[in-house]
PDB file of C-alpha atoms in Angstrom:
ATOM      1  CA  MET A  16     -21.003 -27.106  -3.976  1.00  0.00           C
ATOM      2  CA  SER A  17     -18.386 -26.071  -1.455  1.00  0.00           C
ATOM      3  CA  LYS A  18     -18.743 -23.213   0.991  1.00  0.00           C
ATOM      4  CA  LYS A  19     -18.403 -19.709  -0.353  1.00  0.00           C
ATOM      5  CA  PHE A  20     -16.475 -17.031   1.509  1.00  0.00           C
ATOM      6  CA  ASP A  21     -17.527 -13.433   0.999  1.00  0.00           C
ATOM      7  CA  PHE A  22     -15.119 -10.627   1.724  1.00  0.00           C
ATOM      8  CA  VAL A  23     -14.175  -7.129   0.619  1.00  0.00           C
ATOM      9  CA  ILE A  24     -10.863  -5.771  -0.594  1.00  0.00           C
ATOM     10  CA  ARG A  25     -10.597  -2.450   1.238  1.00  0.00           C
ATOM     11  CA  THR A  26      -7.460  -1.359  -0.529  1.00  0.00           C
ATOM     12  CA  TRP A  27      -4.462  -2.880  -2.215  1.00  0.00           C
ATOM     13  CA  SER A  28      -1.050  -1.885  -3.465  1.00  0.00           C
ATOM     14  CA  ALA A  29       1.725  -3.620  -5.360  1.00  0.00           C
ATOM     15  CA  TRP A  30       5.435  -3.299  -5.855  1.00  0.00           C
ATOM     16  CA  ALA A  31       6.233  -5.210  -8.990  1.00  0.00           C
ATOM     17  CA  PRO A  32       8.453  -4.168 -11.863  1.00  0.00           C
ATOM     18  CA  GLY A  33       6.188  -3.582 -14.824  1.00  0.00           C
ATOM     19  CA  PHE A  34       3.382  -2.289 -12.615  1.00  0.00           C
ATOM     20  CA  ASN A  35       3.068   0.950 -10.712  1.00  0.00           C
ATOM     21  CA  ASN A  36       1.643   1.152  -7.178  1.00  0.00           C
ATOM     22  CA  GLN A  37      -1.946   0.654  -8.188  1.00  0.00           C
ATOM     23  CA  GLY A  38      -1.171  -1.979 -10.727  1.00  0.00           C
ATOM     24  CA  HIS A  39      -1.232  -0.093 -13.976  1.00  0.00           C
ATOM     25  CA  ARG A  40       1.085  -1.621 -16.491  1.00  0.00           C
ATOM     26  CA  GLN A  41       4.357   0.106 -17.246  1.00  0.00           C
ATOM     27  CA  ASN A  42       6.942  -0.604 -19.866  1.00  0.00           C
ATOM     28  CA  GLN A  43       7.834  -4.291 -19.697  1.00  0.00           C
ATOM     29  CA  GLN A  44      11.480  -3.477 -20.420  1.00  0.00           C
ATOM     30  CA  ASP A  45      11.769  -2.039 -16.916  1.00  0.00           C
ATOM     31  CA  MET A  46      11.001  -5.402 -15.342  1.00  0.00           C
ATOM     32  CA  GLN A  47      14.494  -6.783 -14.799  1.00  0.00           C
ATOM     33  CA  THR A  48      16.260  -3.597 -13.788  1.00  0.00           C
ATOM     34  CA  GLU A  49      13.858  -1.860 -11.424  1.00  0.00           C
ATOM     35  CA  LYS A  50      14.696  -1.962  -7.725  1.00  0.00           C
ATOM     36  CA  ALA A  51      12.509  -0.907  -4.817  1.00  0.00           C
ATOM     37  CA  GLY A  52      13.600   2.283  -3.077  1.00  0.00           C
ATOM     38  CA  LEU A  53      14.263   2.655   0.642  1.00  0.00           C
ATOM     39  CA  PRO A  54      11.144   3.540   2.623  1.00  0.00           C
ATOM     40  CA  ALA A  55      11.962   6.901   4.221  1.00  0.00           C
ATOM     41  CA  HIS A  56      10.040   6.339   7.465  1.00  0.00           C
ATOM     42  CA  VAL A  57      12.052   3.242   8.399  1.00  0.00           C
ATOM     43  CA  PRO A  58      14.678   4.014  11.072  1.00  0.00           C
ATOM     44  CA  LYS A  59      18.251   4.113   9.736  1.00  0.00           C
ATOM     45  CA  ALA A  60      19.318   1.230  11.960  1.00  0.00           C
ATOM     46  CA  LEU A  61      16.705  -0.975  10.258  1.00  0.00           C
ATOM     47  CA  GLN A  62      17.188   0.332   6.717  1.00  0.00           C
ATOM     48  CA  ARG A  63      20.565  -1.387   6.443  1.00  0.00           C
ATOM     49  CA  ARG A  64      18.826  -4.732   7.114  1.00  0.00           C
ATOM     50  CA  LEU A  65      16.301  -4.358   4.270  1.00  0.00           C
ATOM     51  CA  SER A  66      17.067  -6.653   1.348  1.00  0.00           C
ATOM     52  CA  PRO A  67      15.661  -5.841  -2.104  1.00  0.00           C
ATOM     53  CA  LEU A  68      12.722  -8.188  -1.388  1.00  0.00           C
ATOM     54  CA  ALA A  69      12.098  -6.586   2.023  1.00  0.00           C
ATOM     55  CA  ARG A  70      12.116  -3.176   0.335  1.00  0.00           C
ATOM     56  CA  ALA A  71       9.538  -4.446  -2.162  1.00  0.00           C
ATOM     57  CA  VAL A  72       7.332  -5.604   0.747  1.00  0.00           C
ATOM     58  CA  PHE A  73       7.709  -2.291   2.609  1.00  0.00           C
ATOM     59  CA  ASN A  74       6.911  -0.316  -0.546  1.00  0.00           C
ATOM     60  CA  ALA A  75       3.826  -2.402  -1.325  1.00  0.00           C
ATOM     61  CA  THR A  76       2.470  -2.194   2.214  1.00  0.00           C
ATOM     62  CA  ASP A  77       3.134   1.524   2.665  1.00  0.00           C
ATOM     63  CA  LEU A  78      -0.034   2.565   0.854  1.00  0.00           C
ATOM     64  CA  CYS A  79      -2.175  -0.080   2.580  1.00  0.00           C
ATOM     65  CA  ILE A  80      -1.356  -0.050   6.258  1.00  0.00           C
ATOM     66  CA  GLY A  81      -3.182   3.091   7.381  1.00  0.00           C
ATOM     67  CA  ASN A  82      -2.904   4.357  10.938  1.00  0.00           C
ATOM     68  CA  VAL A  83      -4.300   1.374  12.823  1.00  0.00           C
ATOM     69  CA  ALA A  84      -2.133  -1.728  13.212  1.00  0.00           C
ATOM     70  CA  THR A  85      -3.970  -4.806  11.922  1.00  0.00           C
ATOM     71  CA  PRO A  86      -3.142  -8.509  12.048  1.00  0.00           C
ATOM     72  CA  ILE A  87      -1.041  -9.499   9.048  1.00  0.00           C
ATOM     73  CA  VAL A  88      -0.740 -12.744   7.110  1.00  0.00           C
ATOM     74  CA  LEU A  89       2.234 -12.950   4.786  1.00  0.00           C
ATOM     75  CA  SER A  90       2.813 -15.612   2.173  1.00  0.00           C
ATOM     76  CA  SER A  91       5.899 -16.460   0.148  1.00  0.00           C
ATOM     77  CA  ALA A  92       6.874 -19.650  -1.622  1.00  0.00           C
ATOM     78  CA  HIS A  93      10.549 -19.524  -0.837  1.00  0.00           C
ATOM     79  CA  GLY A  94      11.065 -16.374   1.229  1.00  0.00           C
ATOM     80  CA  GLU A  95      14.739 -15.500   1.010  1.00  0.00           C
ATOM     81  CA  VAL A  96      16.071 -19.042   0.765  1.00  0.00           C
ATOM     82  CA  ASN A  97      18.778 -17.723  -1.580  1.00  0.00           C
ATOM     83  CA  LYS A  98      20.400 -16.259   1.553  1.00  0.00           C
ATOM     84  CA  SER A  99      20.500 -19.733   3.110  1.00  0.00           C
ATOM     85  CA  LEU A 100      22.187 -21.021  -0.028  1.00  0.00           C
ATOM     86  CA  GLU A 101      24.855 -18.318   0.252  1.00  0.00           C
ATOM     87  CA  MET A 102      25.468 -19.316   3.884  1.00  0.00           C
ATOM     88  CA  LEU A 103      25.782 -22.987   2.950  1.00  0.00           C
ATOM     89  CA  LYS A 104      28.341 -22.016   0.311  1.00  0.00           C
ATOM     90  CA  ALA A 105      30.242 -19.973   2.927  1.00  0.00           C
ATOM     91  CA  MET A 106      30.277 -22.996   5.262  1.00  0.00           C
ATOM     92  CA  GLN A 107      31.576 -25.126   2.413  1.00  0.00           C
ATOM     93  CA  ARG A 108      34.462 -22.648   2.038  1.00  0.00           C
ATOM     94  CA  GLY A 109      35.172 -23.060   5.753  1.00  0.00           C
ATOM     95  CA  GLU A 110      34.021 -19.539   6.615  1.00  0.00           C
ATOM     96  CA  GLU A 111      32.062 -18.532   9.684  1.00  0.00           C
ATOM     97  CA  ILE A 112      28.440 -17.555   9.194  1.00  0.00           C
ATOM     98  CA  SER A 113      27.400 -13.949   9.682  1.00  0.00           C
ATOM     99  CA  PRO A 114      24.870 -13.744  12.559  1.00  0.00           C
ATOM    100  CA  THR A 115      23.114 -10.908  10.713  1.00  0.00           C
ATOM    101  CA  ALA A 116      22.822 -12.953   7.514  1.00  0.00           C
ATOM    102  CA  PHE A 117      21.462 -15.889   9.498  1.00  0.00           C
ATOM    103  CA  SER A 118      18.894 -13.768  11.330  1.00  0.00           C
ATOM    104  CA  LEU A 119      17.660 -12.334   8.029  1.00  0.00           C
ATOM    105  CA  SER A 120      17.494 -15.680   6.216  1.00  0.00           C
ATOM    106  CA  VAL A 121      14.590 -17.210   8.143  1.00  0.00           C
ATOM    107  CA  HIS A 122      11.156 -17.301   6.544  1.00  0.00           C
ATOM    108  CA  ASN A 123       9.631 -14.742   8.915  1.00  0.00           C
ATOM    109  CA  ALA A 124      12.573 -12.285   8.810  1.00  0.00           C
ATOM    110  CA  ILE A 125      10.785  -9.643   6.733  1.00  0.00           C
ATOM    111  CA  SER A 126       7.697  -9.785   8.952  1.00  0.00           C
ATOM    112  CA  GLY A 127       9.940  -9.256  11.990  1.00  0.00           C
ATOM    113  CA  LEU A 128      11.514  -6.159  10.441  1.00  0.00           C
ATOM    114  CA  PHE A 129       8.044  -4.942   9.480  1.00  0.00           C
ATOM    115  CA  SER A 130       6.748  -5.433  13.022  1.00  0.00           C
ATOM    116  CA  ILE A 131       9.675  -3.448  14.488  1.00  0.00           C
ATOM    117  CA  ALA A 132       9.546  -0.664  11.883  1.00  0.00           C
ATOM    118  CA  HIS A 133       5.787  -0.112  12.293  1.00  0.00           C
ATOM    119  CA  ASN A 134       5.595  -0.956  15.995  1.00  0.00           C
ATOM    120  CA  ASN A 135       2.898  -3.498  15.099  1.00  0.00           C
ATOM    121  CA  HIS A 136       2.192  -5.885  18.001  1.00  0.00           C
ATOM    122  CA  GLN A 137      -0.769  -7.596  16.337  1.00  0.00           C
ATOM    123  CA  GLU A 138      -0.823 -11.255  15.315  1.00  0.00           C
ATOM    124  CA  ILE A 139       1.539 -11.782  12.368  1.00  0.00           C
ATOM    125  CA  THR A 140       1.690 -15.087  10.495  1.00  0.00           C
ATOM    126  CA  VAL A 141       3.986 -16.076   7.648  1.00  0.00           C
ATOM    127  CA  LEU A 142       3.020 -18.960   5.361  1.00  0.00           C
ATOM    128  CA  ALA A 143       5.052 -21.019   2.916  1.00  0.00           C
ATOM    129  CA  PRO A 144       2.116 -22.564   1.076  1.00  0.00           C
ATOM    130  CA  GLY A 145       3.984 -24.708  -1.448  1.00  0.00           C
ATOM    131  CA  GLN A 146       1.856 -25.967  -4.317  1.00  0.00           C
ATOM    132  CA  ASP A 147      -1.332 -24.597  -2.780  1.00  0.00           C
ATOM    133  CA  GLY A 148      -0.232 -21.147  -3.884  1.00  0.00           C
ATOM    134  CA  ILE A 149      -1.883 -17.904  -2.847  1.00  0.00           C
ATOM    135  CA  SER A 150      -5.276 -19.366  -1.843  1.00  0.00           C
ATOM    136  CA  MET A 151      -3.973 -20.376   1.602  1.00  0.00           C
ATOM    137  CA  VAL A 152      -3.191 -16.824   2.695  1.00  0.00           C
ATOM    138  CA  PHE A 153      -6.790 -15.820   1.974  1.00  0.00           C
ATOM    139  CA  LEU A 154      -8.097 -18.748   4.054  1.00  0.00           C
ATOM    140  CA  GLU A 155      -5.823 -17.833   6.971  1.00  0.00           C
ATOM    141  CA  ALA A 156      -6.846 -14.160   6.831  1.00  0.00           C
ATOM    142  CA  LEU A 157     -10.556 -15.074   6.543  1.00  0.00           C
ATOM    143  CA  GLY A 158     -10.139 -17.391   9.544  1.00  0.00           C
ATOM    144  CA  ILE A 159      -8.826 -14.495  11.630  1.00  0.00           C
ATOM    145  CA  LEU A 160     -11.721 -12.283  10.515  1.00  0.00           C
ATOM    146  CA  HIS A 161     -14.384 -14.943  11.176  1.00  0.00           C
ATOM    147  CA  GLU A 162     -13.023 -15.749  14.611  1.00  0.00           C
ATOM    148  CA  ARG A 163     -12.735 -12.023  15.265  1.00  0.00           C
ATOM    149  CA  ARG A 164      -9.318 -12.697  16.771  1.00  0.00           C
ATOM    150  CA  ASN A 165      -7.692  -9.488  18.023  1.00  0.00           C
ATOM    151  CA  ASN A 166     -11.146  -7.825  17.694  1.00  0.00           C
ATOM    152  CA  THR A 167     -10.111  -6.803  14.230  1.00  0.00           C
ATOM    153  CA  ASP A 168     -12.227  -5.703  11.299  1.00  0.00           C
ATOM    154  CA  ASP A 169      -9.344  -5.720   8.811  1.00  0.00           C
ATOM    155  CA  VAL A 170      -6.496  -8.095   8.032  1.00  0.00           C
ATOM    156  CA  LEU A 171      -3.554  -7.208   5.833  1.00  0.00           C
ATOM    157  CA  ILE A 172      -2.456  -9.883   3.370  1.00  0.00           C
ATOM    158  CA  VAL A 173       1.053  -9.602   1.920  1.00  0.00           C
ATOM    159  CA  LEU A 174       2.216 -11.821  -0.934  1.00  0.00           C
ATOM    160  CA  TYR A 175       5.856 -11.674  -1.985  1.00  0.00           C
ATOM    161  CA  ASP A 176       8.517 -13.634  -3.816  1.00  0.00           C
ATOM    162  CA  GLU A 177      11.799 -13.260  -5.612  1.00  0.00           C
ATOM    163  CA  PRO A 178      13.468 -15.387  -8.299  1.00  0.00           C
ATOM    164  CA  LEU A 179      14.897 -18.620  -6.914  1.00  0.00           C
ATOM    165  CA  SER A 180      18.575 -19.420  -7.492  1.00  0.00           C
ATOM    166  CA  ASP A 181      19.265 -21.683 -10.459  1.00  0.00           C
ATOM    167  CA  PHE A 182      20.926 -24.019  -7.942  1.00  0.00           C
ATOM    168  CA  TYR A 183      17.474 -25.321  -7.018  1.00  0.00           C
ATOM    169  CA  PRO A 184      15.754 -27.580  -9.535  1.00  0.00           C
ATOM    170  CA  SER A 185      12.445 -26.373 -10.903  1.00  0.00           C
ATOM    171  CA  LEU A 186       9.437 -28.210  -9.605  1.00  0.00           C
ATOM    172  CA  SER A 187       7.170 -29.828 -12.110  1.00  0.00           C
ATOM    173  CA  ILE A 188       4.872 -26.836 -11.709  1.00  0.00           C
ATOM    174  CA  GLY A 189       7.949 -24.782 -12.492  1.00  0.00           C
ATOM    175  CA  LEU A 190       7.655 -21.339 -13.929  1.00  0.00           C
ATOM    176  CA  LYS A 191       9.670 -19.390 -11.395  1.00  0.00           C
ATOM    177  CA  ALA A 192       9.187 -15.756 -10.499  1.00  0.00           C
ATOM    178  CA  PRO A 193      10.384 -13.509 -13.309  1.00  0.00           C
ATOM    179  CA  THR A 194      11.363 -10.824 -10.788  1.00  0.00           C
ATOM    180  CA  SER A 195      10.892  -9.722  -7.180  1.00  0.00           C
ATOM    181  CA  CYS A 196       7.339  -8.692  -6.406  1.00  0.00           C
ATOM    182  CA  ALA A 197       5.101  -7.845  -3.467  1.00  0.00           C
ATOM    183  CA  LEU A 198       1.342  -7.366  -3.303  1.00  0.00           C
ATOM    184  CA  ALA A 199      -0.416  -6.010  -0.204  1.00  0.00           C
ATOM    185  CA  ILE A 200      -4.196  -6.427   0.126  1.00  0.00           C
ATOM    186  CA  LYS A 201      -6.254  -5.252   3.075  1.00  0.00           C
ATOM    187  CA  ILE A 202      -9.442  -7.309   3.437  1.00  0.00           C
ATOM    188  CA  ALA A 203     -12.549  -7.196   5.646  1.00  0.00           C
ATOM    189  CA  LEU A 204     -15.734  -9.270   5.832  1.00  0.00           C
ATOM    190  CA  SER A 205     -17.926  -6.322   4.838  1.00  0.00           C
ATOM    191  CA  GLY A 206     -17.891  -2.597   4.236  1.00  0.00           C
ATOM    192  CA  GLN A 207     -16.642  -0.401   1.450  1.00  0.00           C
ATOM    193  CA  GLY A 208     -14.357  -1.794  -1.197  1.00  0.00           C
ATOM    194  CA  LEU A 209     -14.273  -4.398  -3.936  1.00  0.00           C
ATOM    195  CA  PRO A 210     -16.584  -7.314  -2.979  1.00  0.00           C
ATOM    196  CA  LEU A 211     -15.131 -10.747  -3.754  1.00  0.00           C
ATOM    197  CA  GLN A 212     -16.134 -14.327  -3.165  1.00  0.00           C
ATOM    198  CA  LEU A 213     -13.683 -17.210  -2.711  1.00  0.00           C
ATOM    199  CA  GLN A 214     -14.772 -20.769  -3.358  1.00  0.00           C
ATOM    200  CA  ARG A 215     -13.052 -24.125  -3.635  1.00  0.00           C
ATOM    201  CA  SER A 216     -13.559 -26.008  -6.867  1.00  0.00           C
ATOM    202  CA  PRO A 217     -13.208 -29.782  -7.303  1.00  0.00           C
ATOM    203  CA  GLU A 218     -11.636 -29.138 -10.671  1.00  0.00           C
ATOM    204  CA  HIS A 219      -7.960 -30.098 -10.839  1.00  0.00           C
ATOM    205  CA  ARG A 220      -5.798 -27.563 -12.596  1.00  0.00           C
ATOM    206  CA  HIS A 221      -2.130 -27.884 -13.408  1.00  0.00           C
ATOM    207  CA  ASP A 222      -1.458 -24.623 -15.134  1.00  0.00           C
ATOM    208  CA  SER A 223      -1.288 -21.926 -12.470  1.00  0.00           C
ATOM    209  CA  GLY A 224       2.442 -21.973 -11.832  1.00  0.00           C
ATOM    210  CA  GLU A 225       4.220 -21.287  -8.589  1.00  0.00           C
ATOM    211  CA  HIS A 226       3.128 -18.844  -5.898  1.00  0.00           C
ATOM    212  CA  ALA A 227       5.152 -16.044  -7.541  1.00  0.00           C
ATOM    213  CA  LEU A 228       3.286 -16.374 -10.824  1.00  0.00           C
ATOM    214  CA  GLN A 229      -0.004 -16.538  -8.975  1.00  0.00           C
ATOM    215  CA  ILE A 230       0.803 -13.140  -7.426  1.00  0.00           C
ATOM    216  CA  PHE A 231       1.023 -11.702 -10.935  1.00  0.00           C
ATOM    217  CA  ALA A 232      -2.167 -13.548 -11.933  1.00  0.00           C
ATOM    218  CA  PHE A 233      -3.999 -11.969  -8.985  1.00  0.00           C
ATOM    219  CA  LEU A 234      -2.594  -8.546  -9.821  1.00  0.00           C
ATOM    220  CA  GLU A 235      -3.825  -8.977 -13.380  1.00  0.00           C
ATOM    221  CA  PHE A 236      -7.237 -10.037 -12.008  1.00  0.00           C
ATOM    222  CA  LEU A 237      -7.421  -6.904  -9.828  1.00  0.00           C
ATOM    223  CA  THR A 238      -6.527  -4.546 -12.650  1.00  0.00           C
ATOM    224  CA  SER A 239      -8.491  -6.129 -15.477  1.00  0.00           C
ATOM    225  CA  GLU A 240     -12.172  -6.399 -16.318  1.00  0.00           C
ATOM    226  CA  ASN A 241     -12.047 -10.150 -15.649  1.00  0.00           C
ATOM    227  CA  THR A 242     -14.687 -11.206 -13.139  1.00  0.00           C
ATOM    228  CA  THR A 243     -13.253 -14.635 -12.291  1.00  0.00           C
ATOM    229  CA  LEU A 244      -9.841 -16.036 -11.439  1.00  0.00           C
ATOM    230  CA  GLN A 245      -9.212 -19.749 -10.954  1.00  0.00           C
ATOM    231  CA  LEU A 246      -5.883 -21.018  -9.634  1.00  0.00           C
ATOM    232  CA  GLY A 247      -4.674 -24.474  -8.687  1.00  0.00           C
ATOM    233  CA  ASN A 248      -1.833 -26.950  -8.888  1.00  0.00           C
ATOM    234  CA  HIS A 249      -2.460 -30.711  -8.891  1.00  0.00           C
ATOM    235  CA  ARG A 250      -4.929 -30.657  -6.023  1.00  0.00           C
ATOM    236  CA  GLN A 251      -8.211 -28.777  -5.888  1.00  0.00           C
ATOM    237  CA  SER A 252      -8.393 -25.303  -7.284  1.00  0.00           C
ATOM    238  CA  TRP A 253      -9.802 -22.043  -5.905  1.00  0.00           C
ATOM    239  CA  ILE A 254     -11.991 -19.491  -7.614  1.00  0.00           C
ATOM    240  CA  TRP A 255     -12.198 -15.777  -6.860  1.00  0.00           C
ATOM    241  CA  HIS A 256     -15.318 -13.981  -8.152  1.00  0.00           C
ATOM    242  CA  LYS A 257     -15.804 -10.254  -8.349  1.00  0.00           C
ATOM    243  CA  GLN A 258     -19.344  -9.709  -7.050  1.00  0.00           C
TER     244      GLN A 258
ATOM    245  CA  MET B  13      43.719   1.190  17.070  1.00  0.00           C
ATOM    246  CA  GLU B  14      40.503   3.028  17.937  1.00  0.00           C
ATOM    247  CA  ASN B  15      40.102   4.435  14.419  1.00  0.00           C
ATOM    248  CA  GLU B  16      40.828   1.041  12.912  1.00  0.00           C
ATOM    249  CA  LEU B  17      38.147  -0.444  15.159  1.00  0.00           C
ATOM    250  CA  LYS B  18      35.675   2.263  14.161  1.00  0.00           C
ATOM    251  CA  GLN B  19      36.218   1.439  10.477  1.00  0.00           C
ATOM    252  CA  LEU B  20      35.711  -2.251  11.275  1.00  0.00           C
ATOM    253  CA  ILE B  21      32.409  -1.421  12.998  1.00  0.00           C
ATOM    254  CA  ILE B  22      31.260   0.639   9.992  1.00  0.00           C
ATOM    255  CA  ASP B  23      32.207  -2.076   7.502  1.00  0.00           C
ATOM    256  CA  ALA B  24      30.963  -5.088   9.469  1.00  0.00           C
ATOM    257  CA  LEU B  25      27.628  -3.511  10.391  1.00  0.00           C
ATOM    258  CA  ASP B  26      26.854  -1.742   7.083  1.00  0.00           C
ATOM    259  CA  LEU B  27      26.724   1.710   8.700  1.00  0.00           C
ATOM    260  CA  GLU B  28      26.786   3.437   5.317  1.00  0.00           C
ATOM    261  CA  ASP B  29      25.980   6.967   6.480  1.00  0.00           C
ATOM    262  CA  ILE B  30      28.501   7.054   9.311  1.00  0.00           C
ATOM    263  CA  SER B  31      32.208   7.952   9.102  1.00  0.00           C
ATOM    264  CA  VAL B  32      35.038   7.261  11.547  1.00  0.00           C
ATOM    265  CA  ALA B  33      34.878  10.891  12.696  1.00  0.00           C
ATOM    266  CA  ASP B  34      31.213  10.477  13.651  1.00  0.00           C
ATOM    267  CA  ILE B  35      31.924   7.796  16.230  1.00  0.00           C
ATOM    268  CA  ASP B  36      32.893   9.011  19.706  1.00  0.00           C
ATOM    269  CA  SER B  37      35.365   6.585  21.279  1.00  0.00           C
ATOM    270  CA  HIS B  38      33.707   6.967  24.670  1.00  0.00           C
ATOM    271  CA  ALA B  39      30.041   7.034  23.630  1.00  0.00           C
ATOM    272  CA  PRO B  40      27.889   3.933  24.179  1.00  0.00           C
ATOM    273  CA  LEU B  41      27.866   1.639  21.122  1.00  0.00           C
ATOM    274  CA  PHE B  42      24.503   0.056  21.862  1.00  0.00           C
ATOM    275  CA  ASN B  43      21.018   1.422  22.351  1.00  0.00           C
ATOM    276  CA  ASP B  44      21.431   5.173  22.966  1.00  0.00           C
ATOM    277  CA  GLY B  45      24.770   5.675  21.225  1.00  0.00           C
ATOM    278  CA  LEU B  46      25.094   4.276  17.709  1.00  0.00           C
ATOM    279  CA  GLY B  47      21.794   2.455  18.165  1.00  0.00           C
ATOM    280  CA  LEU B  48      23.284  -0.984  17.628  1.00  0.00           C
ATOM    281  CA  ASP B  49      21.456  -4.127  18.794  1.00  0.00           C
ATOM    282  CA  SER B  50      22.226  -7.666  19.947  1.00  0.00           C
ATOM    283  CA  ILE B  51      22.634  -9.008  16.395  1.00  0.00           C
ATOM    284  CA  ASP B  52      25.215  -6.267  15.810  1.00  0.00           C
ATOM    285  CA  ALA B  53      27.064  -7.392  18.948  1.00  0.00           C
ATOM    286  CA  LEU B  54      27.322 -10.920  17.546  1.00  0.00           C
ATOM    287  CA  GLU B  55      28.374  -9.612  14.125  1.00  0.00           C
ATOM    288  CA  LEU B  56      30.995  -7.348  15.672  1.00  0.00           C
ATOM    289  CA  GLY B  57      32.271 -10.235  17.815  1.00  0.00           C
ATOM    290  CA  LEU B  58      32.750 -12.290  14.629  1.00  0.00           C
ATOM    291  CA  ALA B  59      34.507  -9.412  12.815  1.00  0.00           C
ATOM    292  CA  ILE B  60      36.898  -8.897  15.767  1.00  0.00           C
ATOM    293  CA  ARG B  61      37.661 -12.617  15.897  1.00  0.00           C
ATOM    294  CA  LYS B  62      38.446 -12.634  12.173  1.00  0.00           C
ATOM    295  CA  LYS B  63      40.594  -9.493  12.184  1.00  0.00           C
ATOM    296  CA  TYR B  64      42.400  -9.678  15.542  1.00  0.00           C
ATOM    297  CA  ASN B  65      42.041 -13.359  16.386  1.00  0.00           C
ATOM    298  CA  VAL B  66      40.562 -12.309  19.722  1.00  0.00           C
ATOM    299  CA  LYS B  67      37.513 -14.181  20.964  1.00  0.00           C
ATOM    300  CA  ILE B  68      35.020 -12.350  23.151  1.00  0.00           C
ATOM    301  CA  ASP B  69      33.014 -14.980  25.009  1.00  0.00           C
ATOM    302  CA  ALA B  70      29.354 -13.959  25.160  1.00  0.00           C
ATOM    303  CA  GLU B  71      29.083 -15.778  28.513  1.00  0.00           C
ATOM    304  CA  LYS B  72      31.845 -13.660  30.052  1.00  0.00           C
ATOM    305  CA  ALA B  73      30.655 -11.697  33.077  1.00  0.00           C
ATOM    306  CA  ASP B  74      32.147  -8.435  31.827  1.00  0.00           C
ATOM    307  CA  VAL B  75      30.992  -8.717  28.198  1.00  0.00           C
ATOM    308  CA  VAL B  76      28.668  -5.722  28.597  1.00  0.00           C
ATOM    309  CA  LYS B  77      31.566  -3.601  29.858  1.00  0.00           C
ATOM    310  CA  ILE B  78      33.857  -4.750  27.009  1.00  0.00           C
ATOM    311  CA  PHE B  79      31.270  -3.794  24.387  1.00  0.00           C
ATOM    312  CA  SER B  80      30.270  -0.529  26.049  1.00  0.00           C
ATOM    313  CA  SER B  81      32.376   1.776  23.830  1.00  0.00           C
ATOM    314  CA  VAL B  82      35.074   1.781  21.147  1.00  0.00           C
ATOM    315  CA  SER B  83      37.564   2.723  23.842  1.00  0.00           C
ATOM    316  CA  THR B  84      36.758  -0.261  26.109  1.00  0.00           C
ATOM    317  CA  LEU B  85      36.710  -2.645  23.133  1.00  0.00           C
ATOM    318  CA  ALA B  86      40.132  -1.417  21.949  1.00  0.00           C
ATOM    319  CA  GLU B  87      41.569  -1.804  25.454  1.00  0.00           C
ATOM    320  CA  TYR B  88      40.279  -5.356  25.713  1.00  0.00           C
ATOM    321  CA  ILE B  89      41.603  -6.372  22.266  1.00  0.00           C
ATOM    322  CA  GLN B  90      45.033  -4.884  22.975  1.00  0.00           C
ATOM    323  CA  ALA B  91      45.216  -6.626  26.360  1.00  0.00           C
ATOM    324  CA  GLU B  92      44.247  -9.990  24.855  1.00  0.00           C
ATOM    325  CA  ARG B  93      46.784  -9.701  22.031  1.00  0.00           C
ATOM    326  CA  SER B  94      49.720  -8.705  24.195  1.00  0.00           C
TER     327      SER B  94
END
């Protein structure tokens, strides 16, 4: 049996159409039309740089961050690659590229805005975990906690994604994000909160879908009575147990 | 020219809450003034090149002076075009 990792979810919060902040289901018809509002505490000069996905991230993290800056690990399958596509199209038309658009198209753009807006100088990592899905962000965050890097007791995990342009072919695991979504989870090795255990399973699964769908699966796991969640694509899978 | 430049700044930099009347021609554009940053400087440089066909070389020794206010920018653009 593989090693088991125990940890605690201190608090969590989501911005996802169809769910309210603490994950209770809303009317599914709202899913396509809902847009995240502008976080009021973000300076005006930064607000104009917040894309709809960045707003979703800021809204999800608002209820989780607390007063003490913690290390953060963010994870997104594609980030805002749609912006890169728009720039490539502009180049094809012979136009010059907007420096602002370029600066906001990179995979860690949202984390940079977040760091500036919250004056957070802690370690911030952004993953693009591909087929390994959301399990990798938990491993990275647990690594920080076990090494006690930054002398921290808490690490903030942020999962986010938006629908990918139809220009890109679907992978075989397919099943793209239905809508923009962001889920913030503050974890610690012990203390008050929801105790969970993460474990690798040798079982190959092919049914978990892309990172974006796994965010919704985890949200469902958090809000339901289910005690186990297993996710995987092609390679090994990972199991989360509520203790 | 100065008002036209102010509108260009508002449009190019997405300054939604600011009107032409709010921008002082002699106030600093960056940091303390409008609160613009280095990315804005690049974006504004691109917008000026597109609209006036005037290139402001970032390596130029007096680039900070050129970008210091709407007034100095307008002077520079007019001098380059004439």
